[in-house]
Coordinates of C-alpha atoms and ligand atoms in Angstrom, one line a residue:
M1 CA 6.3 3.4 15.0
K2 CA 7.0 5.3 11.8
F3 CA 7.3 9.1 11.9
G4 CA 6.9 11.0 8.7
G5 CA 8.8 14.1 7.6
T6 CA 6.5 16.7 9.0
S7 CA 6.7 14.8 12.3
V8 CA 10.4 15.6 12.5
G9 CA 10.3 19.0 10.7
D10 CA 11.6 21.2 13.5
V11 CA 12.2 21.4 17.3
A12 CA 8.6 21.4 18.2
A13 CA 8.0 18.4 16.0
F14 CA 10.9 16.5 17.6
E15 CA 9.4 17.2 21.0
R16 CA 6.1 15.7 19.8
V17 CA 7.9 12.6 18.6
I18 CA 9.7 12.3 22.0
H19 CA 6.3 12.4 23.7
V20 CA 4.8 9.8 21.6
V21 CA 7.8 7.4 21.9
C22 CA 8.1 8.0 25.7
T23 CA 4.4 7.2 26.3
Q24 CA 4.8 3.7 24.5
I25 CA 8.2 2.6 25.9
D26 CA 6.5 -0.3 27.6
V27 CA 5.5 -2.0 24.4
R28 CA 9.1 -2.0 23.2
P29 CA 8.8 0.1 20.0
V30 CA 11.1 0.1 17.0
V31 CA 11.3 3.7 15.6
V32 CA 11.5 4.3 11.8
V33 CA 11.8 7.9 10.8
S34 CA 11.8 9.9 7.5
A35 CA 14.0 12.7 6.6
M36 CA 13.1 16.1 8.1
T37 CA 10.4 17.6 5.9
K38 CA 11.6 19.1 2.6
V39 CA 15.1 17.5 2.9
T40 CA 14.5 14.7 0.4
D41 CA 13.2 17.4 -2.1
A42 CA 16.3 19.6 -1.5
L43 CA 18.7 16.6 -1.9
L44 CA 17.0 15.7 -5.2
E45 CA 17.3 19.3 -6.4
A46 CA 21.0 19.4 -5.4
F47 CA 21.5 16.3 -7.4
A48 CA 19.8 17.9 -10.4
T49 CA 21.9 21.1 -10.1
A50 CA 25.1 19.1 -10.0
R51 CA 23.9 17.0 -13.0
A52 CA 23.3 20.3 -14.9
G53 CA 26.9 21.1 -14.2
D54 CA 27.1 23.0 -10.8
A55 CA 28.0 20.7 -8.0
A56 CA 29.1 23.6 -5.9
A57 CA 25.8 25.5 -6.2
G58 CA 24.0 22.1 -5.4
F59 CA 25.9 21.7 -2.2
D60 CA 25.4 25.3 -1.2
S61 CA 21.6 24.9 -1.6
L62 CA 21.7 22.3 1.1
E63 CA 23.2 24.7 3.7
R64 CA 19.9 25.9 5.1
H65 CA 18.8 22.3 5.6
F66 CA 22.0 21.4 7.5
A67 CA 21.2 24.5 9.5
R68 CA 17.8 23.2 10.4
H69 CA 19.4 20.0 11.8
V70 CA 21.9 22.1 13.7
E71 CA 19.0 24.1 15.2
V72 CA 17.3 21.0 16.6
R73 CA 20.7 19.7 17.7
R74 CA 21.5 22.9 19.6
T75 CA 18.1 23.3 21.2
L76 CA 17.6 19.7 22.3
L77 CA 21.1 18.4 22.9
G78 CA 22.7 21.6 24.5
D79 CA 26.3 22.8 24.1
A80 CA 28.2 19.7 25.1
P81 CA 29.9 17.8 22.0
N82 CA 27.6 15.1 20.6
A83 CA 28.1 12.2 18.3
F84 CA 25.7 13.9 15.9
D85 CA 28.3 16.6 15.2
R86 CA 30.6 14.1 13.7
E87 CA 27.7 12.5 11.7
L88 CA 26.8 15.9 10.2
E89 CA 30.4 16.7 9.3
Y90 CA 30.8 13.4 7.7
A91 CA 27.5 13.8 5.7
R92 CA 28.7 17.2 4.5
E93 CA 32.0 15.9 3.2
E94 CA 30.3 12.9 1.5
L95 CA 27.6 15.0 -0.1
K96 CA 30.2 17.4 -1.4
D97 CA 32.2 14.5 -3.0
L98 CA 29.0 12.7 -4.4
L99 CA 27.8 15.9 -6.0
T100 CA 31.1 16.5 -7.6
R101 CA 31.0 12.8 -8.9
V102 CA 27.5 13.6 -10.3
Q103 CA 28.9 16.6 -12.2
R104 CA 31.8 14.5 -13.6
R105 CA 29.6 11.5 -14.2
S106 CA 32.2 9.3 -12.5
L107 CA 29.7 6.7 -11.3
P108 CA 26.2 5.7 -12.7
L109 CA 23.8 8.6 -11.9
P110 CA 20.9 6.5 -10.5
M111 CA 23.4 5.0 -8.0
L112 CA 24.7 8.5 -7.0
K113 CA 21.3 9.8 -6.7
D114 CA 20.3 7.2 -4.1
A115 CA 23.5 7.7 -2.2
I116 CA 22.9 11.4 -2.0
V117 CA 19.1 11.3 -1.1
S118 CA 19.8 8.8 1.6
Y119 CA 21.5 11.4 3.7
G120 CA 18.1 12.8 4.7
E121 CA 17.2 9.7 6.6
Q122 CA 20.7 9.0 7.8
L123 CA 20.8 12.4 9.5
S124 CA 17.3 12.4 10.9
S125 CA 17.6 8.9 12.4
R126 CA 20.9 9.8 14.0
L127 CA 19.6 13.1 15.4
L128 CA 16.4 11.5 16.7
A129 CA 18.3 8.8 18.5
E130 CA 20.6 11.2 20.1
V131 CA 17.7 13.4 21.2
L132 CA 15.8 10.4 22.6
K133 CA 18.9 9.4 24.7
T134 CA 18.8 12.7 26.4
R135 CA 15.3 11.9 27.5
D136 CA 16.3 8.7 29.3
V137 CA 15.2 6.6 26.4
N138 CA 17.8 3.8 25.7
A139 CA 17.8 4.6 22.0
R140 CA 20.4 3.5 19.3
Q141 CA 20.5 4.4 15.7
V142 CA 20.8 1.4 13.4
D143 CA 21.6 1.6 9.7
S144 CA 18.7 0.3 7.6
R145 CA 21.1 -0.4 4.9
R146 CA 22.6 -3.2 7.0
M147 CA 19.1 -4.9 7.1
I148 CA 16.9 -4.1 4.1
V149 CA 18.4 -5.9 1.2
T150 CA 16.9 -5.0 -2.2
D151 CA 17.5 -5.6 -5.9
D152 CA 19.4 -3.1 -8.1
E153 CA 16.5 -0.9 -9.1
F154 CA 17.9 2.4 -7.7
G155 CA 15.1 4.9 -6.9
A156 CA 12.4 2.2 -6.6
A157 CA 14.1 -0.8 -5.2
T158 CA 12.3 -4.0 -4.2
P159 CA 13.3 -5.8 -1.0
V160 CA 14.4 -9.4 -1.0
V161 CA 12.0 -10.5 1.7
D162 CA 13.6 -13.6 3.2
E163 CA 17.1 -12.1 3.5
T164 CA 15.7 -8.9 4.9
N165 CA 13.5 -10.6 7.5
E166 CA 16.5 -12.6 8.7
L167 CA 18.7 -9.6 9.0
V168 CA 16.2 -7.4 10.7
K169 CA 15.5 -10.2 13.3
V170 CA 19.2 -10.8 13.9
E171 CA 19.9 -7.0 14.4
I172 CA 16.7 -5.9 16.1
E173 CA 15.6 -8.7 18.4
P174 CA 18.6 -8.6 20.7
M175 CA 18.2 -4.9 21.0
L176 CA 14.6 -5.2 22.0
A177 CA 15.5 -8.0 24.4
S178 CA 18.0 -5.8 26.1
G179 CA 15.6 -2.9 26.4
E180 CA 17.0 -0.8 23.7
V181 CA 14.8 1.3 21.3
P182 CA 16.2 1.0 17.7
V183 CA 15.9 4.0 15.6
M184 CA 16.2 3.5 11.9
G185 CA 15.9 5.6 8.7
G186 CA 13.0 4.7 6.5
F187 CA 13.2 4.7 2.7
I188 CA 16.8 3.7 2.6
A189 CA 18.3 0.2 1.9
A190 CA 21.1 -1.5 0.1
N191 CA 21.6 -4.0 -2.7
R192 CA 23.6 -7.2 -2.2
A193 CA 26.8 -5.3 -3.2
G194 CA 26.2 -2.9 -0.3
E195 CA 25.3 0.1 -2.5
T196 CA 22.7 2.4 -1.2
T197 CA 19.2 2.0 -2.7
T198 CA 15.9 3.7 -1.9
L199 CA 12.3 2.4 -2.0
G200 CA 10.5 5.1 -3.9
R201 CA 9.2 8.4 -2.7
G202 CA 7.1 8.2 0.5
G203 CA 8.8 4.7 1.0
G204 CA 9.4 5.2 4.8
D205 CA 5.9 3.7 5.4
Y206 CA 7.0 0.6 3.4
S207 CA 10.3 0.3 5.4
A208 CA 8.3 0.3 8.6
A209 CA 5.9 -2.4 7.3
I210 CA 8.8 -4.5 6.3
V211 CA 10.3 -4.3 9.8
A212 CA 7.0 -4.8 11.5
A213 CA 6.4 -8.0 9.4
A214 CA 9.9 -9.3 10.0
L215 CA 9.5 -8.9 13.8
N216 CA 5.9 -10.0 13.8
A217 CA 5.0 -6.8 15.6
R218 CA 1.8 -6.4 17.6
E219 CA 0.9 -3.2 15.6
L220 CA 2.4 -0.9 12.9
Q221 CA 1.8 2.7 13.8
I222 CA 2.2 5.3 11.0
W223 CA 2.5 8.7 12.6
T224 CA 1.8 11.7 10.3
D225 CA 0.4 15.2 10.2
V226 CA -3.3 14.2 9.9
T227 CA -5.5 12.1 12.1
G228 CA -5.6 8.9 10.1
V229 CA -6.9 8.0 6.7
M230 CA -9.6 10.5 5.8
T231 CA -12.8 10.5 3.7
C232 CA -10.8 12.4 1.1
D233 CA -7.5 14.4 0.8
P234 CA -8.1 17.1 3.4
R235 CA -6.2 19.5 1.3
I236 CA -9.1 19.4 -1.2
C237 CA -12.0 19.3 1.1
S238 CA -11.8 20.8 4.5
D239 CA -14.8 18.7 5.7
A240 CA -12.8 15.5 5.3
R241 CA -13.2 13.2 8.3
T242 CA -11.2 10.5 9.8
I243 CA -12.3 6.9 8.9
P244 CA -12.2 4.9 12.1
V245 CA -11.7 1.4 10.5
L246 CA -10.6 0.3 7.0
S247 CA -9.9 -3.2 5.7
Y248 CA -6.5 -4.0 4.2
E249 CA -8.1 -4.1 0.8
E250 CA -9.7 -0.7 1.1
A251 CA -6.5 0.8 2.4
A252 CA -4.5 -0.7 -0.4
E253 CA -6.8 0.6 -3.1
L254 CA -6.8 4.1 -1.5
A255 CA -3.0 4.1 -1.2
Y256 CA -2.5 2.9 -4.8
F257 CA -4.9 5.5 -6.2
G258 CA -3.3 8.5 -4.5
A259 CA -4.1 8.8 -0.8
K260 CA -0.6 9.9 0.0
V261 CA -1.0 9.2 3.7
L262 CA 0.1 5.6 3.1
H263 CA 2.7 4.4 0.6
P264 CA 1.0 1.9 -1.7
K265 CA 3.3 -1.0 -0.8
T266 CA 2.8 -0.6 3.0
I267 CA -0.2 -2.9 3.2
K268 CA 1.3 -6.1 1.7
P269 CA 3.7 -7.0 4.5
A270 CA 1.0 -6.2 7.1
V271 CA -1.6 -8.5 5.2
D272 CA 1.0 -11.3 5.0
T273 CA 1.5 -11.2 8.7
N274 CA -2.0 -10.0 9.7
I275 CA -0.5 -7.0 11.6
P276 CA -3.0 -4.2 12.3
V277 CA -1.9 -0.8 10.9
R278 CA -2.8 2.3 12.9
V279 CA -2.6 5.8 11.2
C280 CA -2.2 8.6 13.8
N281 CA -1.4 12.2 14.1
T282 CA 1.6 13.5 16.1
F283 CA -0.3 16.8 16.5
E284 CA -3.1 14.9 18.1
P285 CA -1.5 12.0 19.8
D286 CA -4.5 11.0 21.9
A287 CA -6.8 10.6 18.9
T288 CA -7.3 7.0 17.9
G289 CA -6.8 7.7 14.2
T290 CA -7.6 4.9 11.7
M291 CA -7.2 1.2 12.2
V292 CA -6.5 -1.0 9.2
I293 CA -7.3 -4.6 9.8
A294 CA -8.5 -7.6 7.8
E295 CA -12.3 -6.8 7.8
S296 CA -13.8 -3.4 8.2
G297 CA -17.6 -4.0 7.6
E298 CA -19.9 -1.9 5.5
T299 CA -21.0 1.6 6.2
P300 CA -24.7 2.7 5.4
T301 CA -23.6 4.5 2.2
K302 CA -20.9 1.8 1.5
I303 CA -18.5 4.5 0.4
K304 CA -15.7 5.1 2.9
S305 CA -13.2 7.4 1.0
I306 CA -12.5 9.0 -2.2
A307 CA -8.8 8.9 -3.5
H308 CA -7.4 10.6 -6.5
K309 CA -4.2 10.6 -8.5
K310 CA -3.3 13.3 -11.0
N311 CA -0.9 13.4 -14.0
I312 CA -2.4 10.5 -15.7
T313 CA -2.1 9.6 -19.4
V314 CA -4.9 7.7 -21.2
L315 CA -3.9 5.4 -24.1
R316 CA -6.5 4.0 -26.5
I317 CA -5.5 1.2 -28.8
T318 CA -7.9 0.0 -31.5
S319 CA -7.2 -3.0 -33.7
A320 CA -10.0 -4.0 -36.2
R321 CA -7.6 -6.7 -37.4
M322 CA -8.1 -8.5 -34.1
L323 CA -11.9 -8.9 -34.5
G324 CA -12.8 -12.4 -33.6
A325 CA -9.1 -13.4 -33.2
Y326 CA -7.5 -14.2 -29.9
G327 CA -4.1 -13.0 -28.5
F328 CA -4.7 -9.3 -28.7
M329 CA -4.6 -8.7 -24.9
S330 CA -1.6 -11.0 -24.5
A331 CA 0.3 -9.1 -27.1
L332 CA -0.7 -5.8 -25.5
F333 CA 0.4 -6.7 -22.0
Q334 CA 3.7 -8.1 -23.1
I335 CA 4.5 -4.6 -24.3
F336 CA 3.9 -3.1 -21.0
E337 CA 5.8 -5.9 -19.3
R338 CA 8.8 -5.5 -21.6
F339 CA 9.0 -1.8 -20.6
R340 CA 8.4 -2.4 -16.9
T341 CA 5.4 -0.1 -17.0
A342 CA 2.3 -0.7 -14.7
I343 CA -1.2 0.0 -16.1
D344 CA -3.5 1.5 -13.4
V345 CA -7.0 1.3 -14.9
I346 CA -8.2 -0.6 -17.9
S347 CA -11.3 -0.9 -19.9
T348 CA -11.9 -3.1 -22.9
S349 CA -14.2 -4.0 -25.8
E350 CA -13.4 -6.7 -28.2
V351 CA -11.1 -4.8 -30.5
S352 CA -10.2 -1.7 -28.4
V353 CA -8.6 -1.1 -25.1
A354 CA -8.4 2.1 -23.1
L355 CA -5.9 2.2 -20.2
T356 CA -4.1 4.7 -18.0
L357 CA -0.5 5.1 -17.0
D358 CA 1.2 7.3 -14.4
N359 CA 4.7 6.3 -15.2
T360 CA 5.4 7.6 -18.7
A361 CA 9.2 7.2 -18.7
E362 CA 9.0 4.7 -21.5
L363 CA 6.0 6.0 -23.3
D364 CA 7.5 6.7 -26.6
K365 CA 8.9 3.2 -26.9
I366 CA 5.6 1.7 -25.8
I367 CA 3.7 3.7 -28.4
T368 CA 6.0 2.6 -31.2
E369 CA 5.4 -1.1 -30.2
L370 CA 1.6 -0.6 -29.7
K371 CA 1.3 0.8 -33.2
R372 CA 2.2 -2.7 -34.5
L373 CA -1.0 -3.8 -33.0
G374 CA -3.4 -1.1 -34.2
D375 CA -4.2 2.6 -34.0
V376 CA -3.0 4.4 -30.9
D377 CA -4.4 7.5 -29.3
V378 CA -2.5 9.3 -26.4
E379 CA -3.8 12.0 -24.2
S380 CA -2.2 13.4 -21.0
G381 CA -3.7 15.7 -18.4
Y382 CA -6.1 13.2 -16.8
A383 CA -6.8 12.1 -13.2
V384 CA -8.0 8.9 -11.7
I385 CA -10.7 9.1 -9.0
C386 CA -11.2 5.9 -7.0
V387 CA -14.3 5.6 -4.7
V388 CA -13.6 2.9 -2.1
G389 CA -15.7 1.0 0.3
E390 CA -16.7 -2.6 1.4
G391 CA -19.8 -3.8 -0.3
L392 CA -19.5 -1.3 -3.2
R393 CA -19.8 -3.7 -6.0
A394 CA -22.8 -5.6 -4.6
S395 CA -24.7 -2.4 -3.8
K396 CA -27.7 -1.4 -6.0
G397 CA -27.9 2.0 -7.4
L398 CA -24.6 3.2 -6.2
A399 CA -22.9 3.8 -9.5
A400 CA -26.0 5.8 -10.6
S401 CA -25.8 8.1 -7.5
I402 CA -22.1 8.6 -8.0
F403 CA -22.4 9.6 -11.6
A404 CA -25.6 11.6 -11.0
A405 CA -23.6 13.7 -8.5
I406 CA -21.2 14.6 -11.1
E407 CA -23.4 14.6 -14.2
D408 CA -22.0 17.7 -15.8
V409 CA -18.4 16.1 -16.0
N410 CA -17.3 14.0 -18.9
V411 CA -16.0 10.7 -17.7
A412 CA -13.3 9.3 -20.0
L413 CA -13.1 5.7 -18.7
I414 CA -14.8 3.6 -16.0
S415 CA -13.6 0.5 -14.2
H416 CA -15.9 -1.3 -11.8
G417 CA -16.3 -4.9 -10.7
A418 CA -12.8 -6.2 -10.8
S419 CA -12.4 -5.5 -7.0
S420 CA -15.4 -5.6 -4.6
V421 CA -14.3 -2.6 -2.9
N422 CA -13.8 0.1 -5.6
L423 CA -15.3 2.0 -8.5
T424 CA -12.6 3.9 -10.4
F425 CA -13.1 6.4 -13.2
V426 CA -11.0 8.9 -15.1
I427 CA -11.7 12.5 -15.7
K428 CA -9.7 15.6 -17.0
E429 CA -7.4 16.9 -14.3
E430 CA -9.0 20.3 -14.0
Y431 CA -12.2 18.9 -12.7
V432 CA -10.7 16.9 -9.8
A433 CA -11.2 19.3 -6.9
D434 CA -14.8 20.0 -8.1
V435 CA -15.7 16.3 -8.5
I436 CA -14.2 15.2 -5.1
R437 CA -16.1 18.1 -3.3
K438 CA -19.4 17.1 -5.0
L439 CA -18.9 13.4 -4.2
H440 CA -17.9 14.3 -0.7
E441 CA -21.0 16.4 -0.2
E442 CA -23.2 13.7 -1.6
F443 CA -21.9 10.9 0.4
F444 CA -20.3 12.3 3.6
E445 CA -22.0 15.6 4.5
P446 CA -25.5 15.5 6.2
R447 CA -28.0 17.3 4.2
P448 CA -31.2 18.9 5.6
S449 CA -33.4 16.7 3.3
R450 CA -31.8 13.5 4.5
Q451 CA -32.1 14.7 8.1
L452 CA -35.8 15.3 7.6
I453 CA -36.4 11.8 6.1
S454 CA -34.5 10.0 8.9
N455 CA -36.2 12.1 11.6
Y456 CA -39.5 11.4 10.1
Ligands
LIG1 P1 4.4 11.9 6.1 O1 5.5 12.9 5.8 O2 4.0 11.7 7.5 O3 4.8 10.4 5.4 P2 2.6 12.5 3.8 O4 2.7 13.8 3.4 O5 3.4 11.4 3.0 O6 3.1 12.4 5.3 O7 1.1 11.9 3.9 C1 0.2 12.7 4.7 C2 -0.6 13.6 3.8 O8 -1.4 12.8 2.9 C3 -1.6 14.5 4.6 O9 -1.1 15.7 5.0 C4 -2.7 14.7 3.5 O10 -2.5 15.9 2.9 C5 -2.4 13.7 2.5 N1 -3.6 12.8 2.1 C6 -4.0 12.5 0.8 N2 -5.1 11.8 0.8 C7 -5.5 11.6 2.2 C8 -6.5 10.9 2.8 N3 -7.5 10.3 2.2 N4 -6.4 10.9 4.2 C9 -5.4 11.5 4.9 N5 -4.5 12.2 4.3 C10 -4.4 12.3 2.9
LIG2 N1 11.9 11.0 2.7 C1 11.4 10.1 1.7 C2 10.5 11.1 0.8 O1 10.4 12.3 1.1 C3 10.6 8.9 2.3 C4 9.4 9.3 3.1 O2 9.2 10.4 3.5 O3 8.7 8.3 3.4 O4 10.0 10.6 -0.2
LIG3 MG1 4.5 9.7 3.5

């Protein structure tokens, strides 16, 4: 059971988590928890302040977040001394020291950044374990950094699967066998040298999936602040509805193209071990939410959800020299591989390629290299819209109705046919909300005319 940041945001949220865990004690849960909401952002800001030369101000800015932990501790653990007090004191000392090191650049910054940001999950997991103990749950915090082994890519580390599986089993299985409820921080891990790493923003879902796969869990539950995966981002369209069942493939596409409710890497460990993933709401614990399983079946309109991702850069590369020659694509992809940059959407003709990136950290170097191949045009401020549903590729007339619904918007790039479950296109960022609302209205909201026809 993975609880996200909003599920542990304050005293009331902790109470909701306790309720959910207590109602499922019989199924022997493992609890994975994120930092209290806003804490990861605050730690990253403190890091940035220290890097800019003011470690003391960075540390002071964390004070109100320490106070939020203390508030939960006081309300739910009472006045008696508690192990969490020592944990918080230690975290404060360590954070002060780490921020000073950032200011002095006494260790590599990416390493310090992960060490700092990990305190969100270190504290929340300890606090939740202590709180559960007072409710007669035999809970114990376990340090994820002893189990999840990653490479050295600080900030976006990749787990070493076999070693991690082994360590998770060795640590967690005896606890479950003796009736304990392990409580671990999501998102945080360690490399082989024991240095703290993190799995990327929103990576708590991924941690939970790794643990579920290692233990061959019966189900992976992602508890968040909305009831499951919805027909689109509920912040954009208030008519968004919960999707009862999604296939792994559909969920993976949605997650990759911006449905923040699941981290993009969550699905892979579940697919590998065929574990069902359920996305549920701590605010509505009795609702079934969304079930993600191997096959979901087609819906009448074929479309199950619309995801979007902003802040996208479009690159167009044209090389007349390559007309009739082979090797152009290969040369192009090698450049992206060299700079470890993933391409999201791609569309090609014989001598030109249009593609999108959301990671532009190495963009300048990539452009310099691409210019050896041909003319390069770069434009930022785009968004990817991804329409997802089983049977979408094989369905007649669907592309026509999607684009007819948004006929007044210029589409910069279209990708369709590579996967059987998605149709992806790129538009200017400012049209995102409008396009999603129009598509949602077209495919998910009953209209009087449709009603009439079906009644007739
Ligand atoms: P947590 O802290 O629990 O990990 P996140 O903020 O990472 O939660 O993810 C949940 C949020 O994802 C929701 O509040 C919602 O605004 C957003 N979201 C975006 N697209 C979707 C979608 N298709 N279905 C549900 N939620 C979505
Ligand atoms: N706390 C981390 C973040 O905010 C990881 C997570 O919430 O999943 O990105
Ligand atoms: Mg999340």
